[in-house]
Coordinates of C-alpha atoms and ligand atoms in Angstrom, one line a residue:
M1 CA -114.6 -63.4 -124.0
G2 CA -113.3 -64.9 -127.2
A3 CA -112.8 -68.4 -125.8
H4 CA -115.2 -69.9 -128.4
I5 CA -114.0 -67.8 -131.3
L6 CA -112.2 -69.4 -134.2
S7 CA -111.4 -67.7 -137.4
G8 CA -108.5 -67.3 -139.9
A9 CA -108.1 -64.5 -139.6
V10 CA -107.3 -61.8 -142.1
I11 CA -109.6 -58.9 -141.4
E12 CA -110.8 -56.4 -143.9
T13 CA -110.8 -53.2 -141.8
R14 CA -113.4 -51.0 -143.7
T15 CA -116.2 -51.8 -141.2
L16 CA -113.9 -51.3 -138.2
D17 CA -112.9 -48.0 -139.7
A18 CA -116.5 -46.9 -139.7
L19 CA -117.3 -48.3 -136.2
I20 CA -114.2 -47.1 -134.4
P21 CA -112.3 -44.7 -136.7
D22 CA -109.4 -44.2 -134.3
W23 CA -108.8 -48.0 -133.6
R24 CA -105.1 -47.6 -134.3
E25 CA -104.7 -45.0 -131.5
R26 CA -106.9 -47.2 -129.2
D27 CA -104.4 -50.1 -129.2
A28 CA -106.6 -52.4 -131.3
P29 CA -104.7 -55.8 -131.6
L30 CA -104.2 -55.4 -135.4
Y31 CA -100.5 -55.6 -135.5
T32 CA -99.6 -57.3 -138.8
P33 CA -100.4 -55.8 -142.2
A34 CA -101.2 -58.6 -144.7
G35 CA -99.0 -59.3 -147.7
P36 CA -97.6 -60.7 -149.8
D37 CA -100.5 -62.9 -151.1
H38 CA -100.0 -66.3 -152.7
F39 CA -102.5 -68.6 -154.3
W40 CA -101.3 -72.1 -155.0
L41 CA -102.8 -75.2 -156.7
L42 CA -101.3 -78.2 -155.0
T43 CA -100.6 -81.5 -156.6
S44 CA -99.2 -84.3 -154.4
R45 CA -95.6 -83.1 -154.8
R46 CA -95.8 -79.6 -156.2
A47 CA -97.3 -76.1 -155.6
V48 CA -98.2 -74.3 -158.8
A49 CA -98.6 -70.5 -158.3
L50 CA -101.9 -69.3 -159.8
P51 CA -102.8 -65.7 -160.6
L52 CA -104.4 -64.1 -157.5
P53 CA -108.2 -63.8 -157.9
P54 CA -109.2 -60.3 -156.9
P55 CA -111.4 -61.5 -153.9
L56 CA -108.3 -63.1 -152.4
S57 CA -106.2 -60.0 -152.5
N58 CA -105.5 -58.8 -149.0
H59 CA -103.9 -55.4 -149.7
G60 CA -104.7 -53.1 -146.8
N61 CA -105.9 -56.0 -144.6
Y62 CA -104.5 -57.3 -141.3
V63 CA -103.6 -60.7 -140.0
V64 CA -105.2 -61.0 -136.6
S65 CA -106.3 -63.3 -133.8
L66 CA -110.1 -62.8 -133.8
G67 CA -110.3 -63.9 -130.2
N68 CA -107.9 -61.0 -129.3
V69 CA -109.9 -58.6 -131.4
C70 CA -113.1 -59.7 -129.7
R71 CA -111.6 -59.2 -126.2
W72 CA -110.5 -55.7 -127.2
L73 CA -114.0 -54.9 -128.7
A74 CA -115.6 -56.2 -125.5
A75 CA -113.6 -53.7 -123.4
E76 CA -114.6 -50.9 -125.8
A77 CA -118.3 -51.9 -125.5
E78 CA -118.1 -52.2 -121.7
A79 CA -116.5 -48.7 -121.6
L80 CA -119.7 -47.5 -123.4
G81 CA -121.9 -49.1 -120.8
A82 CA -122.7 -52.5 -122.4
E83 CA -123.1 -55.4 -120.0
I84 CA -121.5 -58.6 -121.1
F85 CA -122.3 -62.0 -119.5
A86 CA -119.4 -64.0 -120.8
G87 CA -119.7 -67.8 -120.4
F88 CA -123.5 -67.8 -120.3
A89 CA -125.1 -69.8 -123.1
G90 CA -128.5 -68.8 -124.4
A91 CA -130.4 -72.0 -124.1
E92 CA -134.0 -71.1 -124.9
V93 CA -135.9 -68.5 -126.8
L94 CA -138.6 -66.8 -124.7
H95 CA -141.9 -65.6 -126.3
N96 CA -144.6 -63.2 -125.4
P97 CA -148.2 -64.4 -125.4
D98 CA -148.6 -63.0 -128.9
G99 CA -145.7 -65.2 -130.1
S100 CA -143.2 -62.4 -130.5
V101 CA -139.7 -63.0 -129.1
R102 CA -139.3 -61.6 -125.6
G103 CA -135.7 -62.6 -125.0
V104 CA -133.6 -65.7 -124.1
A105 CA -133.1 -67.8 -121.1
T106 CA -129.6 -68.9 -120.2
G107 CA -128.9 -72.5 -119.3
D108 CA -127.8 -73.8 -115.9
M109 CA -124.4 -72.3 -115.1
G110 CA -123.5 -75.3 -113.0
V111 CA -121.6 -73.2 -110.5
G112 CA -122.9 -70.3 -108.4
R113 CA -121.3 -66.9 -107.9
D114 CA -119.6 -68.3 -104.8
G115 CA -117.9 -70.8 -107.1
L116 CA -119.6 -73.8 -105.5
P117 CA -121.5 -76.4 -107.6
R118 CA -125.2 -75.7 -107.9
A119 CA -126.3 -79.3 -108.1
N120 CA -130.0 -78.6 -107.7
F121 CA -130.1 -75.5 -109.8
Q122 CA -132.5 -76.1 -112.6
S123 CA -133.5 -73.0 -114.4
G124 CA -131.5 -70.3 -116.1
V125 CA -131.7 -66.5 -116.1
A126 CA -134.2 -64.7 -118.4
L127 CA -132.7 -61.9 -120.4
I128 CA -135.5 -59.7 -121.7
G129 CA -135.4 -57.1 -124.4
R130 CA -137.7 -55.2 -126.7
Q131 CA -135.5 -56.5 -129.5
T132 CA -133.3 -59.6 -129.3
L133 CA -130.4 -59.9 -131.8
F134 CA -129.3 -63.5 -132.6
A135 CA -125.6 -63.4 -133.3
E136 CA -124.6 -67.0 -132.5
G137 CA -122.4 -67.4 -135.6
C138 CA -122.7 -70.3 -138.0
R139 CA -125.6 -72.7 -137.3
G140 CA -126.7 -71.0 -134.1
S141 CA -129.0 -73.4 -132.1
L142 CA -131.4 -70.6 -131.1
A143 CA -131.3 -69.0 -134.6
Q144 CA -132.3 -72.4 -136.0
R145 CA -135.3 -72.3 -133.7
V146 CA -136.5 -68.8 -134.6
M147 CA -136.0 -69.6 -138.3
M148 CA -138.3 -72.5 -137.9
R149 CA -140.8 -70.8 -135.7
F150 CA -141.2 -67.7 -138.0
D151 CA -140.6 -69.7 -141.2
L152 CA -137.7 -67.4 -142.1
R153 CA -136.3 -69.8 -144.7
A154 CA -139.4 -70.1 -146.8
D155 CA -138.1 -68.0 -149.7
C156 CA -134.4 -68.7 -149.8
D157 CA -132.2 -71.6 -150.8
P158 CA -131.0 -74.1 -148.1
Q159 CA -127.9 -73.0 -146.2
T160 CA -124.7 -74.8 -147.2
Y161 CA -121.6 -75.1 -145.0
G162 CA -117.9 -75.7 -144.7
L163 CA -116.1 -77.3 -141.8
G164 CA -112.9 -75.3 -140.9
F165 CA -110.0 -76.6 -138.9
K166 CA -107.3 -74.4 -137.5
E167 CA -104.0 -74.8 -135.6
L168 CA -101.7 -72.2 -134.2
W169 CA -98.0 -72.9 -134.4
D170 CA -94.9 -71.3 -132.9
I171 CA -92.4 -71.7 -135.7
D172 CA -88.7 -71.3 -136.3
P173 CA -88.0 -67.5 -136.7
A174 CA -85.9 -68.2 -139.8
R175 CA -89.0 -69.6 -141.5
H176 CA -91.3 -66.8 -140.5
A177 CA -92.3 -63.8 -142.6
A178 CA -94.9 -61.6 -140.8
G179 CA -97.9 -60.8 -142.9
T180 CA -97.5 -63.6 -145.5
V181 CA -100.8 -65.0 -146.7
I182 CA -101.0 -68.3 -148.6
H183 CA -104.2 -69.9 -149.9
T184 CA -104.3 -73.3 -151.6
V185 CA -106.7 -75.5 -153.5
G186 CA -106.3 -79.0 -154.8
W187 CA -104.4 -81.8 -153.0
P188 CA -105.2 -83.6 -150.7
L189 CA -108.9 -83.3 -151.5
P190 CA -110.4 -85.2 -154.4
S191 CA -111.4 -82.8 -157.2
D192 CA -115.2 -83.4 -156.6
T193 CA -114.8 -82.0 -153.0
Y194 CA -114.8 -78.3 -152.3
G195 CA -112.2 -77.0 -150.0
G196 CA -108.8 -75.4 -149.5
S197 CA -106.4 -74.1 -147.0
F198 CA -105.0 -71.0 -145.5
L199 CA -101.6 -70.2 -143.9
Y200 CA -101.2 -66.8 -142.3
H201 CA -98.0 -65.5 -140.7
L202 CA -98.9 -63.5 -137.6
E203 CA -96.6 -61.6 -135.3
N204 CA -94.3 -63.2 -132.7
N205 CA -93.2 -66.1 -135.0
Q206 CA -96.6 -67.6 -135.1
V207 CA -98.5 -69.0 -138.0
A208 CA -102.2 -69.9 -138.3
V209 CA -102.7 -72.9 -140.5
G210 CA -106.2 -73.9 -141.5
F211 CA -108.2 -76.2 -143.8
V212 CA -111.8 -75.9 -144.9
V213 CA -113.8 -78.8 -146.4
G214 CA -117.2 -78.1 -148.0
L215 CA -119.8 -80.1 -146.0
D216 CA -121.5 -81.1 -149.3
Y217 CA -118.9 -83.8 -149.8
R218 CA -120.4 -87.0 -151.1
N219 CA -118.1 -89.8 -150.0
P220 CA -119.0 -90.8 -146.4
H221 CA -115.5 -92.3 -146.0
L222 CA -114.0 -88.9 -146.3
D223 CA -112.4 -87.7 -143.0
P224 CA -112.0 -83.9 -143.0
F225 CA -109.7 -84.0 -139.9
A226 CA -107.4 -86.5 -141.6
E227 CA -107.4 -84.4 -144.8
F228 CA -106.2 -81.4 -142.8
Q229 CA -103.4 -83.4 -141.1
R230 CA -102.3 -84.9 -144.4
F231 CA -102.3 -81.4 -146.0
K232 CA -99.6 -80.2 -143.6
T233 CA -97.3 -83.0 -144.8
H234 CA -97.1 -81.6 -148.3
P235 CA -93.4 -81.2 -149.3
V236 CA -93.8 -77.5 -149.9
L237 CA -95.6 -76.9 -146.6
R238 CA -93.9 -79.3 -144.2
P239 CA -90.7 -77.1 -143.9
T240 CA -92.8 -74.2 -142.4
F241 CA -93.5 -76.4 -139.4
A242 CA -90.1 -78.1 -139.0
G243 CA -88.8 -77.5 -135.6
G244 CA -92.0 -75.7 -134.6
R245 CA -94.6 -76.4 -132.0
R246 CA -98.3 -76.7 -132.3
V247 CA -99.9 -74.6 -129.6
A248 CA -103.7 -74.6 -130.3
Y249 CA -106.3 -76.6 -132.3
G250 CA -109.9 -76.0 -133.0
A251 CA -112.7 -76.4 -135.6
R252 CA -115.8 -74.5 -136.5
T253 CA -118.3 -74.5 -139.4
L254 CA -118.8 -71.6 -141.8
S255 CA -122.0 -70.6 -143.5
E256 CA -121.1 -70.9 -147.3
G257 CA -124.5 -70.4 -148.9
G258 CA -124.1 -66.6 -149.4
F259 CA -126.6 -64.4 -151.1
Q260 CA -129.2 -67.0 -152.2
S261 CA -129.3 -68.6 -148.7
I262 CA -130.0 -65.5 -146.7
P263 CA -133.3 -66.0 -144.8
K264 CA -135.8 -63.3 -143.9
L265 CA -133.9 -61.4 -141.4
T266 CA -136.5 -59.9 -139.0
F267 CA -139.4 -61.2 -137.0
P268 CA -141.5 -59.7 -134.2
G269 CA -139.1 -59.0 -131.3
G270 CA -135.8 -59.6 -133.0
L271 CA -133.5 -60.2 -135.9
L272 CA -130.5 -62.3 -137.2
I273 CA -127.0 -60.9 -137.8
G274 CA -123.5 -62.1 -138.8
D275 CA -122.9 -65.7 -139.7
A276 CA -126.2 -66.6 -138.0
A277 CA -127.8 -64.9 -141.0
G278 CA -125.2 -66.3 -143.4
F279 CA -123.3 -63.1 -144.3
L280 CA -120.0 -64.8 -145.1
N281 CA -118.3 -63.9 -148.4
V282 CA -117.0 -67.4 -149.4
P283 CA -114.6 -66.5 -152.3
K284 CA -112.9 -64.1 -149.9
L285 CA -113.1 -66.4 -147.0
K286 CA -114.2 -63.4 -145.0
G287 CA -117.1 -62.8 -142.7
I288 CA -115.8 -60.6 -139.9
H289 CA -116.3 -57.3 -141.7
T290 CA -119.8 -58.4 -143.0
A291 CA -120.8 -59.6 -139.5
M292 CA -119.7 -56.3 -138.0
Q293 CA -121.5 -54.3 -140.7
S294 CA -124.7 -56.3 -140.2
G295 CA -124.5 -55.5 -136.5
M296 CA -124.1 -51.8 -137.2
L297 CA -127.1 -51.8 -139.6
A298 CA -129.1 -53.8 -137.1
A299 CA -128.4 -51.2 -134.4
E300 CA -129.8 -48.5 -136.6
A301 CA -132.9 -50.5 -137.4
V302 CA -133.5 -51.5 -133.8
F303 CA -133.1 -47.9 -132.6
E304 CA -135.7 -46.9 -135.1
A305 CA -138.1 -49.7 -134.1
V306 CA -137.7 -49.1 -130.4
T307 CA -138.2 -45.3 -130.7
T308 CA -141.3 -45.7 -132.9
G309 CA -142.7 -48.6 -130.9
A310 CA -142.7 -51.0 -133.9
P311 CA -142.7 -54.7 -132.9
E312 CA -140.4 -55.7 -135.8
A313 CA -137.2 -53.9 -137.0
V314 CA -138.4 -54.2 -140.6
S315 CA -136.0 -51.5 -141.9
F316 CA -133.1 -53.9 -141.2
S317 CA -133.7 -55.8 -144.5
A318 CA -133.9 -52.6 -146.5
R319 CA -130.7 -51.3 -144.9
I320 CA -129.0 -54.5 -145.8
R321 CA -130.2 -54.3 -149.4
A322 CA -128.9 -50.8 -149.7
S323 CA -125.5 -51.7 -148.2
R324 CA -122.1 -52.6 -149.6
L325 CA -122.5 -56.0 -147.8
H326 CA -125.5 -56.9 -150.1
D327 CA -123.6 -55.8 -153.3
E328 CA -120.5 -57.8 -152.2
L329 CA -122.4 -61.0 -151.6
R330 CA -124.6 -60.6 -154.7
K331 CA -121.5 -60.3 -157.0
V332 CA -120.0 -63.5 -155.9
R333 CA -123.2 -65.5 -155.4
N334 CA -122.5 -68.1 -158.2
I335 CA -118.9 -68.9 -157.3
R336 CA -119.4 -71.4 -154.5
P337 CA -122.3 -73.4 -156.0
A338 CA -120.5 -73.9 -159.3
F339 CA -117.9 -76.0 -157.4
R340 CA -120.5 -78.7 -157.1
L341 CA -119.4 -79.6 -160.6
G342 CA -115.8 -80.2 -159.4
L343 CA -112.6 -78.2 -158.9
W344 CA -111.8 -77.6 -162.6
A345 CA -115.3 -76.6 -163.6
G346 CA -115.6 -74.5 -160.5
M347 CA -112.4 -72.7 -161.2
A348 CA -113.3 -72.1 -164.8
H349 CA -116.7 -70.7 -163.8
A350 CA -115.1 -68.5 -161.1
A351 CA -112.8 -67.0 -163.7
L352 CA -115.7 -66.3 -166.0
E353 CA -117.8 -64.7 -163.2
T354 CA -114.8 -62.7 -161.9
Y355 CA -113.0 -61.5 -165.0
I356 CA -115.7 -61.4 -167.7
L357 CA -119.2 -61.2 -166.2
R358 CA -117.8 -59.3 -163.2
G359 CA -120.7 -60.5 -161.0
R360 CA -123.4 -59.4 -163.5
A361 CA -124.4 -62.9 -164.6
P362 CA -128.1 -63.1 -165.4
W363 CA -128.4 -66.4 -163.6
T364 CA -128.3 -67.4 -159.9
L365 CA -127.1 -71.0 -159.2
S366 CA -129.0 -72.7 -156.4
Q367 CA -127.6 -74.2 -153.1
H368 CA -128.5 -77.5 -151.6
A369 CA -128.6 -79.0 -148.1
D370 CA -125.4 -80.7 -147.3
H371 CA -126.8 -83.8 -145.5
S372 CA -128.9 -84.6 -148.6
V373 CA -125.9 -85.3 -150.9
L374 CA -124.1 -88.0 -149.0
R375 CA -123.8 -91.2 -151.0
K376 CA -124.2 -94.7 -149.7
A377 CA -120.9 -96.1 -148.4
V378 CA -120.9 -99.1 -150.8
R379 CA -120.9 -96.8 -153.8
C380 CA -117.8 -94.8 -152.7
P381 CA -114.1 -95.6 -152.6
K382 CA -112.6 -96.1 -149.1
I383 CA -109.8 -93.7 -148.3
V384 CA -106.7 -94.8 -146.6
Y385 CA -105.1 -92.0 -144.6
P386 CA -101.4 -92.0 -143.5
K387 CA -100.7 -92.4 -139.8
P388 CA -99.9 -89.1 -138.0
D389 CA -96.2 -88.6 -137.7
G390 CA -96.4 -86.7 -134.5
E391 CA -94.2 -83.9 -136.0
V392 CA -96.6 -82.0 -138.4
S393 CA -99.6 -84.4 -138.4
F394 CA -101.4 -85.5 -135.3
D395 CA -104.2 -87.7 -134.0
R396 CA -107.6 -86.5 -132.7
Q397 CA -106.9 -87.2 -129.1
S398 CA -103.8 -84.9 -128.8
S399 CA -105.7 -82.3 -130.9
I400 CA -108.7 -82.3 -128.6
Y401 CA -106.4 -81.7 -125.7
L402 CA -105.1 -78.6 -127.4
S403 CA -108.6 -77.2 -127.9
G404 CA -108.9 -77.0 -124.1
T405 CA -112.5 -78.2 -124.4
N406 CA -114.3 -79.1 -121.2
H407 CA -117.8 -79.9 -120.1
E408 CA -119.1 -80.9 -116.7
E409 CA -119.2 -84.7 -116.7
D410 CA -122.6 -85.3 -115.0
Q411 CA -124.7 -83.0 -117.2
P412 CA -127.2 -84.4 -119.7
V413 CA -125.6 -85.1 -123.1
H414 CA -126.0 -81.9 -125.1
L415 CA -126.1 -83.8 -128.4
R416 CA -129.6 -85.2 -128.8
L417 CA -130.7 -88.1 -131.0
L418 CA -134.2 -87.6 -132.3
N419 CA -134.3 -91.4 -132.9
P420 CA -131.8 -93.5 -130.9
A421 CA -132.1 -96.4 -133.4
V422 CA -131.0 -94.4 -136.4
P423 CA -127.2 -94.3 -135.8
I424 CA -126.9 -98.1 -136.2
A425 CA -129.9 -98.9 -138.4
V426 CA -129.2 -96.1 -140.9
N427 CA -125.9 -94.3 -140.4
L428 CA -123.8 -97.4 -139.8
A429 CA -125.7 -99.7 -142.1
L430 CA -125.8 -97.3 -145.1
Y431 CA -123.1 -94.7 -144.6
D432 CA -120.5 -96.5 -142.4
A433 CA -121.3 -94.1 -139.6
P434 CA -119.8 -90.9 -141.1
E435 CA -120.1 -89.0 -137.8
Q436 CA -117.0 -90.9 -136.6
R437 CA -115.0 -89.1 -139.3
Y438 CA -116.6 -85.7 -139.8
C439 CA -116.6 -84.9 -136.1
P440 CA -113.3 -83.0 -135.5
A441 CA -113.3 -84.0 -131.8
G442 CA -114.0 -87.8 -131.9
V443 CA -117.3 -87.4 -130.1
F444 CA -119.0 -90.2 -131.9
E445 CA -117.7 -93.7 -131.7
I446 CA -119.2 -97.0 -132.7
V447 CA -118.4 -99.4 -130.0
S448 CA -119.2 -103.1 -129.5
D449 CA -121.7 -103.8 -126.7
G450 CA -121.6 -107.6 -126.2
G451 CA -120.9 -108.1 -129.9
R452 CA -123.6 -105.6 -131.0
P453 CA -122.6 -102.2 -132.4
R454 CA -123.7 -99.1 -130.4
L455 CA -123.1 -95.4 -130.8
Q456 CA -121.1 -93.9 -127.9
I457 CA -121.3 -90.1 -127.6
N458 CA -118.3 -88.6 -125.9
A459 CA -120.0 -85.2 -125.4
V460 CA -117.3 -84.0 -123.1
N461 CA -114.9 -83.6 -126.1
C462 CA -117.3 -81.5 -128.2
V463 CA -115.7 -78.3 -129.6
H464 CA -119.1 -76.8 -130.7
C465 CA -118.3 -76.8 -134.4
K466 CA -122.0 -77.8 -135.2
A467 CA -121.0 -80.2 -138.1
C468 CA -123.1 -83.0 -136.7
D469 CA -126.2 -80.8 -136.7
I470 CA -125.6 -80.2 -140.4
K471 CA -124.2 -83.3 -141.9
D472 CA -126.0 -86.2 -140.2
P473 CA -127.7 -87.9 -143.2
T474 CA -131.1 -88.0 -141.7
R475 CA -130.7 -84.9 -139.5
N476 CA -131.1 -87.0 -136.5
I477 CA -128.5 -85.3 -134.4
V478 CA -129.5 -82.0 -132.7
W479 CA -126.8 -79.9 -131.1
T480 CA -128.0 -78.0 -128.1
V481 CA -126.0 -75.7 -125.7
P482 CA -124.4 -77.6 -122.9
E483 CA -124.9 -76.7 -119.2
G484 CA -122.3 -74.8 -117.3
G485 CA -120.9 -72.6 -120.1
G486 CA -118.7 -75.6 -121.3
G487 CA -117.0 -75.9 -124.6
P488 CA -113.6 -75.2 -126.1
N489 CA -111.2 -72.8 -124.4
Y490 CA -109.3 -71.2 -127.4
P491 CA -106.5 -69.0 -126.3
N492 CA -106.4 -66.8 -129.4
L493 CA -107.8 -68.6 -132.4
Ligands
FAD1 C1 -111.6 -71.6 -140.3 C2 -112.2 -70.2 -140.5 C3 -111.5 -69.3 -141.1 C4 -112.0 -68.0 -141.3 N1 -111.2 -67.0 -141.8 C5 -111.7 -65.8 -141.9 C6 -110.8 -64.7 -142.3 O1 -109.6 -64.9 -142.5 N2 -111.4 -63.4 -142.3 C7 -112.7 -63.2 -142.1 O2 -113.1 -62.1 -142.2 N3 -113.5 -64.2 -141.7 C8 -113.0 -65.5 -141.6 N4 -113.9 -66.5 -141.2 C9 -115.3 -66.2 -141.0 C10 -115.5 -65.4 -139.7 O3 -114.8 -66.0 -138.6 C11 -117.0 -65.3 -139.4 O4 -117.7 -64.9 -140.5 C12 -117.3 -64.4 -138.2 O5 -116.5 -64.7 -137.1 C13 -118.7 -64.3 -137.9 O6 -119.0 -63.5 -136.8 P1 -120.2 -63.8 -135.9 O7 -120.1 -62.8 -134.8 O8 -121.5 -63.8 -136.7 O9 -120.1 -65.2 -135.3 P2 -118.9 -65.9 -134.5 O10 -117.6 -65.2 -134.7 O11 -119.0 -67.4 -134.7 O12 -119.4 -65.6 -133.0 C14 -120.6 -66.1 -132.4 C15 -120.4 -66.3 -130.9 O13 -121.6 -66.6 -130.3 C16 -121.4 -67.6 -129.4 N5 -122.7 -68.4 -129.3 C17 -123.2 -69.2 -130.2 N6 -124.4 -69.7 -129.7 C18 -124.5 -69.2 -128.5 C19 -125.6 -69.3 -127.5 N7 -126.7 -70.0 -127.7 N8 -125.5 -68.6 -126.4 C20 -124.4 -67.8 -126.2 N9 -123.3 -67.6 -127.0 C21 -123.5 -68.3 -128.2 C22 -120.3 -68.5 -130.0 O14 -119.6 -69.3 -129.0 C23 -119.4 -67.3 -130.5 O15 -118.5 -66.9 -129.5 C24 -113.4 -67.7 -141.0 C25 -114.1 -68.7 -140.4 C26 -113.6 -70.0 -140.1 C27 -114.4 -71.0 -139.4
SF4_2 S1 -120.2 -83.3 -131.6 FE1 -120.9 -82.1 -133.3 S2 -120.6 -80.0 -132.7 FE2 -119.4 -81.3 -131.3 S3 -117.3 -81.3 -132.2 FE3 -118.4 -83.1 -133.0 S4 -119.4 -82.5 -134.9 FE4 -118.7 -80.6 -133.8

């Protein structure tokens, strides 16, 4: 449980208060109250303190490891009789003859209960339910399929995404101040690229440092991983890590489309919740409380559907519309899309929306699909990144090692190419093979095969961030769940 979970994370506790009011007495792993808050604009040498925008205020929140919170929640759920099959990936959506969703089939687990390899084991286990809730987080592979099958995105904007990196560090106690929360914008990203960082001081002299890059960046030479590594070398940030030790690394995409990208939520036999539906509040960089709230509202709607024999839990959408979650996302709906105009215009617009219009703007800005905005490589400047110094900045290989990712070697590659010719004929020829740079785990490499370029897929390194499924310029890469429950093994990200 929690081994694939990656988040900041500062948690807003109002949903947890509603779900488990006595979480404090039940030893919930929320140990570090958040505060003080800082919001900095970085130039290459300086950090300029900016007024804290209200969405970024963390008064009353807690700095947590979401993996630990998930493990605690799992124990609470099991105590109530829930059965959890940790390590099983849902590989396929099952349908009834009338087309409604019947459940999911898991993939091959690779090893049997006796721990021995199951070389000839082909089929998975069917998990059947009257209602199936898809809660795969950002860009869920099964959620993508049900959205297509039931045309759930017909009346909403495309989803837009960010790619988030995170490292956990043990730092010098003299440099640690539990609860401190720092967010930055600006350097090292160019001003036409959306993104920013977070630095959260947890308990036990640990800090979580992370960096998010909007996947609607246009320059195919941009390397989000290298931007993150460069960010840590900033003269104001470097001292935090001096004498410290990096203990974990991972990456995960975030759904950033917000209000206007929320699809139809229900379909016969199931519904979408959490980040799979796109309930993240981007200006807050928070989706834990909204994911939990959507789960609670889904439970009420499912209970109603099951007890009345209705095939679709239609009341879920109405419950969402009547909830605080809906108001919260509606109010901030224009902030993220305005950053398409660049950092300065985006900040000015965010100030207008936040302080003057207070979320009541009569307009709604639209979202676009991230893969569609990539420019041709020849039209964009190349970016030269500094070599990692091995102290605060690192290479991909040592980072992948810290993600603990593992996949059985002899399984079919879980990253499928719809057309095997496209990586060279299109991606390399027109975009200088951007998958070599946006993949945080170095899965995609252009190698020379007798003098001819060829895409090599090192699927074993994949950390399941889903960026390739989103950013590939022709949507030629399809991420599917691997066999054997493989993937990252995050300790407490
Ligand atoms: C870098 C970063 C920083 C963030 N910081 C914060 C923060 O500070 N505060 C905050 O509130 N939010 C933050 N968020 C957002 C928050 O983490 C998410 O909104 C939240 O975790 C969404 O919850 P979820 O349950 O919908 O999805 P997830 O937490 O992503 O969980 C989905 C789970 O389903 C599993 N899964 C996916 N597909 C399958 C399948 N087919 N079969 C079986 N299992 C599957 C995944 O492995 C994962 O364990 C951050 C996100 C990122 C990436
Ligand atoms: S292969 Fe795709 S999902 Fe896996 S780490 Fe790379 S970009 Fe992420």
